[in-house]
XYZ file of C-alpha atoms in Angstrom:
648
model
C -229.440 232.677 103.149
C -226.230 234.299 102.188
C -225.498 235.105 105.824
C -225.992 231.432 106.757
C -223.619 230.321 104.059
C -220.952 232.759 105.215
C -221.340 231.566 108.821
C -221.007 227.963 107.705
C -217.839 228.737 105.763
C -216.368 230.604 108.743
C -217.165 227.727 111.055
C -215.590 225.219 108.668
C -212.507 227.422 108.330
C -212.117 227.711 112.135
C -212.427 223.996 112.610
C -209.787 223.436 109.939
C -207.391 225.902 111.630
C -207.970 224.334 115.051
C -207.393 220.895 113.629
C -204.122 221.954 111.984
C -203.020 223.759 115.149
C -203.749 220.677 117.203
C -201.698 218.545 114.828
C -198.650 220.863 115.076
C -198.954 221.311 118.866
C -200.142 224.937 118.881
C -203.630 224.445 120.094
C -204.865 225.387 123.560
C -205.140 221.723 124.451
C -201.371 221.186 123.899
C -200.494 224.314 125.789
C -202.080 222.742 128.807
C -200.792 219.242 127.890
C -202.291 216.532 125.745
C -205.176 214.575 127.091
C -204.415 211.388 128.981
C -203.307 208.640 126.639
C -201.624 211.014 124.175
C -198.137 211.152 125.778
C -196.218 212.975 128.488
C -197.284 216.491 129.352
C -194.373 218.953 129.690
C -194.576 220.738 133.021
C -193.782 224.332 132.231
C -194.328 225.335 135.843
C -191.444 223.030 136.937
C -188.624 223.651 134.441
C -186.005 222.310 136.871
C -187.610 218.879 136.722
C -185.757 218.022 133.514
C -182.069 217.397 132.943
C -180.361 217.383 129.543
C -182.350 215.613 126.829
C -184.504 215.846 123.697
C -188.328 215.864 123.230
C -189.794 213.429 120.753
C -193.256 213.682 119.164
C -194.660 210.248 118.581
C -198.070 209.382 117.154
C -199.181 208.444 120.654
C -197.937 211.709 122.160
C -194.892 213.594 123.234
C -192.113 211.867 125.260
C -188.817 212.998 126.883
C -185.553 211.246 126.002
C -183.221 212.502 128.694
C -182.659 212.600 132.448
C -184.968 213.839 135.191
C -184.095 215.712 138.380
C -186.403 213.602 140.418
C -183.712 213.368 143.115
C -181.328 216.179 143.989
C -178.089 214.184 143.946
C -178.422 211.917 140.895
C -180.030 211.634 137.494
C -183.168 209.558 137.046
C -184.486 207.842 133.914
C -188.098 206.861 133.216
C -189.014 203.291 132.414
C -192.720 204.031 131.620
C -192.732 206.244 128.533
C -195.843 208.380 128.021
C -196.876 208.723 131.661
C -196.658 211.813 133.841
C -193.263 213.338 134.407
C -191.610 211.976 137.605
C -191.564 215.205 139.565
C -189.817 215.181 142.965
C -193.143 215.709 144.760
C -194.306 212.262 143.659
C -191.309 210.471 145.180
C -191.063 211.768 148.726
C -189.786 209.045 151.049
C -189.629 206.607 148.154
C -187.731 203.355 148.790
C -185.643 201.724 146.112
C -185.634 198.186 144.885
C -182.710 196.820 142.933
C -182.821 195.028 139.632
C -179.801 193.330 138.106
C -178.965 194.720 134.710
C -175.199 194.895 134.345
C -174.977 196.780 131.058
C -177.478 199.487 131.944
C -175.951 199.703 135.408
C -172.473 200.193 133.872
C -173.782 202.867 131.445
C -175.498 204.837 134.208
C -172.442 204.473 136.495
C -170.121 205.846 133.808
C -172.247 208.534 132.102
C -175.096 209.667 134.407
C -173.178 212.819 135.331
C -172.784 213.979 131.724
C -174.137 217.384 130.700
C -174.563 216.325 127.063
C -178.165 216.111 125.886
C -177.112 213.448 123.359
C -175.495 211.282 126.049
C -178.499 211.630 128.329
C -180.899 210.817 125.471
C -178.848 207.683 124.751
C -179.019 206.604 128.440
C -182.787 207.187 128.507
C -183.193 204.982 125.442
C -181.129 202.217 127.097
C -183.316 202.348 130.206
C -186.560 202.148 128.193
C -185.307 199.351 125.944
C -183.722 197.232 128.752
C -185.754 194.009 128.877
C -184.366 193.213 132.339
C -186.374 196.144 133.788
C -190.200 196.385 134.330
C -192.041 198.698 131.934
C -195.506 200.239 131.432
C -195.022 202.257 128.274
C -197.806 204.454 126.862
C -195.560 205.686 124.075
C -193.556 202.902 122.393
C -189.753 203.193 123.137
C -187.449 203.519 120.172
C -183.730 203.545 119.461
C -182.314 207.026 118.866
C -181.323 205.927 115.372
C -185.056 205.549 114.574
C -186.064 208.972 115.902
C -185.003 211.195 112.999
C -182.311 213.723 112.290
C -182.787 215.484 115.601
C -181.433 212.335 117.316
C -178.478 211.702 114.949
C -175.808 212.623 117.538
C -177.692 210.776 120.268
C -177.800 207.713 118.027
C -173.963 207.728 117.778
C -173.628 208.052 121.548
C -176.122 205.261 122.070
C -174.194 202.940 119.778
C -170.859 203.763 121.460
C -172.106 203.421 125.019
C -173.888 200.177 124.256
C -170.723 198.672 122.722
C -168.640 199.755 125.729
C -171.186 198.298 128.097
C -171.107 194.945 126.327
C -167.286 194.899 126.695
C -166.774 196.452 130.130
C -169.845 195.626 132.196
C -169.527 193.342 135.214
C -169.480 191.149 137.096
C -165.794 191.924 137.655
C -162.763 189.942 138.726
C -159.829 191.655 140.440
C -156.739 189.511 140.049
C -153.370 190.182 141.701
C -150.250 188.027 141.811
C -146.768 188.186 143.347
C -143.679 186.743 141.701
C -140.106 186.970 143.003
C -137.706 189.136 141.022
C -134.882 186.909 139.865
C -131.222 187.817 139.615
C -129.805 186.757 136.286
C -126.875 184.305 136.435
C -123.422 185.881 136.428
C -120.734 184.875 133.961
C -118.227 184.108 136.718
C -119.574 181.596 139.252
C -119.100 182.111 142.968
C -121.373 179.516 144.531
C -120.968 175.786 144.241
C -123.152 174.591 141.355
C -126.104 172.349 142.114
C -124.509 169.393 140.381
C -123.289 166.026 141.601
C -120.223 166.372 139.382
C -118.689 168.918 141.738
C -117.205 167.762 145.050
C -118.496 171.008 146.536
C -122.116 170.655 145.416
C -125.018 170.155 147.751
C -128.406 168.579 147.119
C -131.093 170.916 145.860
C -134.733 170.695 146.876
C -136.336 167.679 145.253
C -139.625 169.094 144.015
C -141.658 168.778 140.857
C -141.679 172.537 140.346
C -139.786 173.715 137.278
C -136.566 175.511 138.075
C -136.675 179.268 137.687
C -133.748 180.834 135.891
C -131.696 182.927 138.270
C -131.786 183.524 142.013
C -134.624 185.214 143.939
C -133.898 188.639 145.388
C -135.553 190.766 148.054
C -138.011 192.140 145.473
C -141.314 190.864 144.113
C -143.361 191.870 141.088
C -147.011 192.692 141.825
C -149.340 192.273 138.846
C -152.857 193.786 138.963
C -155.638 193.220 136.456
C -159.368 193.976 136.517
C -161.461 191.838 134.197
C -165.042 192.435 133.044
C -167.653 189.756 132.408
C -166.441 189.573 128.805
C -162.843 189.000 129.951
C -161.632 192.428 128.862
C -159.244 194.507 130.949
C -161.100 197.375 132.599
C -158.918 200.509 132.521
C -158.755 203.634 134.670
C -159.991 202.074 137.901
C -158.032 202.991 141.070
C -156.974 199.944 143.108
C -156.123 200.368 146.783
C -153.183 198.291 148.096
C -152.521 197.205 151.662
C -149.163 195.459 152.104
C -147.250 193.761 154.904
C -143.591 192.812 154.970
C -142.689 195.516 152.465
C -140.734 198.732 152.504
C -141.995 201.886 150.742
C -144.803 200.108 148.924
C -147.315 202.101 146.819
C -150.806 202.498 148.266
C -152.677 202.646 144.944
C -152.332 201.642 141.335
C -154.607 202.376 138.396
C -155.721 199.643 136.053
C -155.004 199.811 132.351
C -155.813 198.149 129.083
C -153.094 195.624 129.966
C -152.207 194.143 133.369
C -150.362 196.691 135.505
C -147.152 195.738 137.320
C -145.180 197.329 140.120
C -142.190 196.219 142.175
C -142.372 195.674 145.925
C -139.325 195.352 148.153
C -139.432 193.102 151.181
C -138.453 194.638 154.506
C -137.363 191.341 156.088
C -137.293 187.626 155.320
C -140.687 186.003 155.698
C -144.126 186.599 154.206
C -144.794 189.464 151.843
C -148.554 189.918 151.417
C -150.803 192.274 149.472
C -154.553 192.927 149.738
C -156.062 194.838 146.812
C -159.539 196.373 146.547
C -161.340 198.491 143.974
C -164.667 200.251 143.505
C -166.297 199.161 140.263
C -169.526 199.737 138.384
C -172.516 198.001 139.990
C -174.406 195.198 138.346
C -177.775 196.578 139.488
C -179.900 199.693 139.102
C -182.215 201.225 141.689
C -185.922 201.240 140.800
C -188.259 203.805 142.448
C -192.071 203.690 142.578
C -193.909 207.021 143.013
C -195.324 207.547 146.506
C -198.133 209.885 145.333
C -199.978 210.916 142.201
C -201.543 208.797 139.510
C -200.167 207.553 136.224
C -196.667 208.815 137.204
C -193.632 207.225 135.584
C -191.371 204.909 137.529
C -187.682 205.791 137.374
C -184.283 204.161 137.790
C -181.051 205.642 139.096
C -177.469 204.365 139.212
C -176.817 202.009 142.100
C -173.880 202.429 144.481
C -170.536 201.028 143.209
C -169.566 197.460 143.938
C -166.290 196.399 145.571
C -163.928 193.693 144.388
C -160.925 192.401 146.335
C -158.073 189.931 145.996
C -155.071 188.815 148.047
C -151.628 187.478 147.278
C -148.656 186.483 149.381
C -145.115 185.278 148.838
C -142.575 183.661 151.132
C -139.201 185.308 150.696
C -135.911 184.255 152.240
C -132.536 185.923 151.967
C -130.563 184.591 149.019
C -127.022 185.581 149.986
C -124.209 185.851 147.506
C -120.580 186.448 148.428
C -117.974 187.895 146.077
C -114.451 188.020 147.468
C -110.900 189.061 146.778
C -107.824 188.001 148.724
C -105.947 190.934 150.263
C -102.611 189.953 148.655
C -102.286 187.807 145.551
C -98.519 187.475 146.111
C -98.434 186.794 149.857
C -95.154 186.664 151.739
C -94.637 183.570 153.892
C -94.845 184.472 157.560
C -97.146 187.462 156.955
C -100.978 187.671 157.127
C -103.785 187.798 154.566
C -107.462 188.759 154.871
C -110.608 188.068 152.878
C -112.140 191.200 151.338
C -115.751 190.070 150.753
C -119.006 191.636 149.599
C -122.374 190.208 150.669
C -125.563 190.810 148.699
C -129.008 189.245 148.516
C -129.958 189.719 152.184
C -133.436 191.121 152.705
C -133.678 194.412 154.553
C -131.511 194.574 157.661
C -131.053 190.806 157.822
C -127.568 189.722 158.966
C -125.735 186.408 158.713
C -122.533 184.699 159.854
C -119.828 184.030 157.261
C -117.181 181.319 157.751
C -113.902 181.935 155.880
C -111.487 179.046 155.225
C -107.973 179.540 153.801
C -106.688 176.606 151.722
C -103.248 175.750 150.331
C -102.250 173.589 147.341
C -98.927 172.700 145.740
C -100.625 172.349 142.358
C -102.438 175.078 140.471
C -106.079 175.213 141.662
C -108.863 174.630 139.174
C -111.963 176.766 139.489
C -114.823 174.891 141.105
C -112.780 171.793 141.967
C -111.079 170.926 145.230
C -107.595 169.591 144.426
C -106.505 166.331 146.038
C -103.594 168.097 147.734
C -105.730 170.936 149.149
C -105.080 171.441 152.849
C -106.694 173.883 155.276
C -104.369 176.580 156.620
C -106.898 178.164 158.978
C -110.366 179.708 159.289
C -112.014 182.800 160.766
C -115.638 183.854 161.371
C -117.396 187.129 160.468
C -120.567 187.543 162.576
C -123.628 189.771 162.090
C -122.729 190.635 158.509
C -125.248 192.490 156.358
C -125.261 193.544 152.743
C -122.093 195.424 151.780
C -118.319 195.051 151.733
C -116.430 193.725 154.751
C -112.963 192.473 155.763
C -112.350 189.214 157.588
C -109.895 188.705 160.417
C -106.273 187.904 159.545
C -104.804 184.456 158.891
C -101.002 183.949 158.984
C -99.284 182.328 156.005
C -96.815 179.611 157.152
C -93.129 180.539 157.055
C -92.206 177.650 154.773
C -95.195 178.078 152.486
C -94.718 177.832 148.731
C -97.591 177.407 146.267
C -101.209 178.555 145.997
C -103.667 179.646 148.674
C -107.288 180.793 148.421
C -110.390 181.512 150.508
C -113.800 179.860 150.435
C -116.878 181.169 152.266
C -119.888 179.437 153.802
C -123.203 180.826 155.079
C -125.386 178.318 156.911
C -128.984 177.968 155.762
C -132.081 178.379 157.931
C -135.748 179.349 157.568
C -134.852 182.908 156.647
C -131.641 182.193 154.724
C -130.690 180.005 151.813
C -127.373 178.228 152.295
C -124.331 179.593 150.493
C -121.098 177.750 149.714
C -118.247 179.312 147.786
C -116.302 177.295 145.260
C -112.616 176.332 145.348
C -110.065 178.031 143.106
C -111.875 181.315 142.491
C -109.225 183.453 140.715
C -109.807 186.654 142.683
C -109.715 184.702 145.926
C -106.397 183.047 145.075
C -102.859 184.084 146.012
C -99.550 182.539 145.020
C -96.181 182.398 146.804
C -93.616 181.288 144.192
C -90.703 178.944 144.860
C -87.505 180.979 145.401
C -84.517 179.151 143.938
C -80.861 180.052 144.564
C -77.585 178.753 143.105
C -74.270 177.827 144.734
C -71.489 178.037 142.153
C -67.742 177.434 142.007
C -65.511 178.609 139.197
C -62.742 176.145 138.277
C -59.395 176.981 136.561
C -57.632 174.092 134.832
C -54.495 175.146 132.994
C -55.574 177.661 130.365
C -59.324 176.834 130.505
C -62.068 177.500 133.022
C -65.645 176.326 133.708
C -68.358 176.845 136.350
C -69.946 174.187 138.561
C -73.540 175.174 139.528
C -75.881 173.629 142.127
C -79.454 175.066 142.115
C -81.810 174.505 145.063
C -85.290 175.737 145.962
C -87.004 175.040 142.635
C -90.516 173.667 142.607
C -90.083 169.853 142.569
C -90.379 168.523 139.034
C -90.522 171.990 137.485
C -88.584 173.122 134.462
C -86.127 176.002 134.729
C -83.870 177.922 132.346
C -80.368 178.849 133.575
C -78.122 181.406 131.889
C -74.437 181.461 132.955
C -72.300 184.329 131.703
C -68.479 184.631 132.023
C -66.920 188.128 132.223
C -63.194 188.992 131.827
C -61.542 191.910 133.601
C -57.887 193.001 133.940
C -58.090 193.763 137.647
C -59.498 191.766 140.499
C -63.327 192.353 140.603
C -65.184 193.687 143.615
C -68.609 192.052 144.231
C -71.577 194.113 142.978
C -75.107 193.789 141.565
C -74.116 195.291 138.217
C -71.901 193.197 135.927
C -68.767 194.671 134.335
C -66.010 193.609 131.960
C -66.044 191.792 128.640
C -68.427 188.900 128.014
C -66.412 185.804 127.149
C -69.226 183.250 127.093
C -73.024 182.978 127.533
C -74.377 179.455 128.065
C -78.116 178.542 128.454
C -79.385 175.350 130.082
C -82.982 174.019 130.352
C -83.203 171.712 133.360
C -85.814 169.822 135.370
C -85.691 169.855 139.145
C -85.706 166.576 141.053
C -88.216 165.724 143.774
C -86.262 167.948 146.162
C -86.215 170.927 143.791
C -82.436 170.533 143.106
C -80.362 170.626 139.880
C -76.539 170.386 139.319
C -74.734 171.294 136.061
C -71.216 172.061 134.765
C -70.660 174.630 132.054
C -68.586 173.987 128.962
C -64.888 174.933 129.399
C -63.713 178.180 127.845
C -60.209 179.588 127.215
C -58.865 181.414 130.204
C -57.158 184.686 129.318
C -54.638 186.400 131.548
C -56.486 188.316 134.233
C -59.682 187.547 136.091
C -62.810 185.686 134.911
C -65.987 185.860 137.021
C -69.287 184.026 136.409
C -72.892 185.299 136.868
C -75.734 182.747 137.143
C -79.333 183.774 136.293
C -82.462 181.613 136.872
C -85.323 182.684 134.616
C -88.661 183.298 136.348
C -91.693 181.168 135.486
C -95.260 180.690 136.635
C -94.009 178.704 139.629
C -90.381 179.760 140.203
C -89.210 183.227 141.064
C -86.400 184.760 139.019
C -82.948 184.926 140.657
C -79.557 186.303 139.609
C -76.218 186.031 141.427
C -73.946 189.000 142.075
C -71.028 189.859 139.802
C -67.576 189.258 141.205
C -68.517 186.677 143.855
C -65.163 185.201 145.040
C -66.349 181.606 144.618
C -67.328 182.416 141.039
C -64.035 184.119 140.163
C -60.712 182.662 138.947
C -57.370 184.388 138.189
C -54.632 183.613 135.672
C -51.409 185.578 136.196
C -49.140 186.531 133.232
C -46.229 184.149 132.272
C -42.576 185.001 133.439
C -40.344 186.619 130.661
C -36.491 185.647 130.042
C -33.716 187.964 131.419
C -32.511 190.847 129.109
C -28.889 192.404 128.581
C -28.049 195.470 130.588
C -29.143 198.649 129.034
C -26.519 201.025 127.465
C -25.664 203.986 129.584
C -27.801 206.891 128.840
C -24.769 209.271 128.932
C -22.293 208.882 125.943
C -18.537 208.670 126.684
C -16.690 211.943 126.751
C -14.727 212.898 123.613
C -10.902 213.339 124.009
C -9.782 216.911 124.434
C -7.353 216.604 121.449
C -7.812 214.533 118.326
C -5.518 211.513 118.037
C -2.311 211.841 116.060
C -2.532 210.705 112.446
C -0.768 207.497 111.592
C 2.762 207.612 110.291
C 3.309 208.169 106.576
C 4.415 205.045 104.724
C 7.700 205.027 102.844
C 7.658 206.360 99.347
C 7.033 203.492 96.989
C 8.981 202.997 93.843
C 7.773 204.995 90.954
C 5.629 202.987 88.637
C 6.262 202.681 85.009
C 4.755 205.302 82.862
C 1.582 204.127 81.360
C 0.908 204.263 77.703
C -2.113 206.423 78.244
C -2.375 209.136 80.768
C -3.490 207.742 83.983
C -7.070 208.335 85.068
C -7.297 210.289 88.228
C -8.779 208.072 90.883
C -12.286 208.959 92.076
C -13.056 208.661 95.695
C -15.716 206.115 96.586
C -19.279 207.438 97.084
C -19.678 207.948 100.796
C -22.567 206.235 102.578
C -25.773 208.175 102.971
C -25.505 209.958 106.271
C -28.001 208.982 108.963
C -31.154 211.045 109.351
C -30.783 213.833 111.818
C -31.724 212.998 115.346
C -35.215 213.893 116.533
C -35.424 217.157 118.342
C -35.101 216.959 122.085
C -38.352 216.832 124.058
C -39.754 220.093 125.265
C -37.961 221.199 128.393
C -34.691 219.220 127.649
C -31.458 220.642 126.352
C -30.088 219.195 123.104
C -27.423 216.543 123.608
C -23.807 217.811 122.997
C -20.400 216.119 122.645
C -19.054 213.387 120.426
C -20.895 210.146 120.245
C -19.312 206.821 119.371
C -20.741 206.797 115.848
C -19.509 210.325 115.215
C -15.959 209.419 116.171
C -15.887 206.455 113.799
C -17.225 208.582 110.922
C -14.681 211.292 111.619
C -11.777 208.795 111.712
C -12.915 207.374 108.345
C -12.892 210.820 106.766
C -9.376 211.458 108.089
C -8.075 208.185 106.625
C -9.708 208.869 103.243
C -8.171 212.322 103.194
C -4.723 210.967 104.115
C -4.913 208.364 101.367
C -5.793 210.987 98.794
C -2.836 213.152 99.899
C -0.408 210.267 99.482
C -1.719 209.534 95.980
C -1.348 213.172 95.020
C 2.250 213.294 96.312
C 3.093 210.070 94.494
C 1.646 211.434 91.291
C 3.672 214.621 91.583
C 6.924 212.708 91.963
C 6.180 210.615 88.893
C 5.640 213.637 86.824
C 8.893 215.123 88.101
C 10.813 211.974 87.263
């Protein structure tokens, strides 16, 4: 009895262990695979049948969330969870059907080659949950987020891939466009404006299209965008380009999160065209049925990529522009000028013919307006001209030319070329030959005053001029020269207006005429129309002479040699008779005092160096000596008379 009880307990214990082992997958039944209806049986004898993924134990059995290596060149994903694993042997010579499922197709196209078990588990879940695909599930499919902690990373990948698929899945639209590259307007105009207010304008095309700012060039902007079904830009897709009518065009571009642009340059006038194509994610998946075995899962694989294409074309014509500069902005009448011109805007090696016309005006030209007095001097033609700088043939300036001249250019329009017309009065195209006035003058002497009579010719008719007339005085007759000399006697300024013949006559104010020569210099101040001019100094016609007045006759000069003194002094005069003795005065007589002699003359200046001092008696010396003798004689007589009186 005891033995029976022990056997019963052992049997109960064994059954309990087997039951627990079966529940945790350790029983012999699980080692060989669960019975049919309890999930997928892992094939341990074919380990290469599975790609990256994660096993999941459901109540109904075990199932594989991941890829299969059913086919050697691509990953496969089951759509019948809980059936037999889709081993390659079950799919020999299998043919594929296609089912449209854009999001799953995009996900498999983008991520089927991943080595991440989480990515592959996420793709497997998408395939099982896709309602657009047929299913025969034995184990209910679930989202990775509902499969526990082991699927946490796979759940994040599933959420990300699903969101991307919603945004980026097809069907796709490849859109390309071509727009001409415009040249921005320049500050200084060269072409005649499209306006009826200008006499040089021409009619523009009468269309309803809005005008585009600027002028087309030989370049075009290619814009490429790839749009998904949601309208989002699909990035990182290579786009192949085939172009005609271009030079050095790119062969591929890669799409981005915004439309991608590139610049194409036309090789010649005409049609520039672009054909673009791209390989994109398919909208379908390939569905395979097993060709052998029973209760084997069906699988899907990524389908081959789709192709999208688009075309664009643009008609381009040369849009020539001519910038010019006259060869000489101060041309000399009788000599030649040329047009130095630069052509741009021609496409490729396109060439054109340029007509150059040289105009003359007597009034200052206004930019963009043809003056009423504009007359054509001549024209020349430059043929087969391409982009770059060129020089026109020469045109001779008339001998009698005075005023303004300028070039205009014309390029005829045709199918490949837009017409070009240059405007009148372009500053860099304009030259000016000023009027060259001269003056004929005549100096006039009237008594002791003089003035200048001036006749100016060659001024621009009606123009204003400033004349400066300067009088110079010199002691000797002047010789004509460019440089003035002498003393300025007078400077007179005159502001005059020329008559219709460019002539002016004036007389200067009279000035006092000193002894000697007075010569006039006439200067014409330069202006914006008249050239400066100055006469020579000492021109005979501008010179007058006043000789000195005659002086009265003068007495003959004293001889330079004084008369010779006599060899012997003259005899003294005879002594007068003795006068009677005067009466004796009461008081003793006062002795007479000789008169104070005159102050002698200052001694003569010393003789100049190299001359002997003058000797001999001069006339003044003789007179002084005679006076002294007479004074002495008188004193002697007084003394003698006094002595006699005392004796008496």
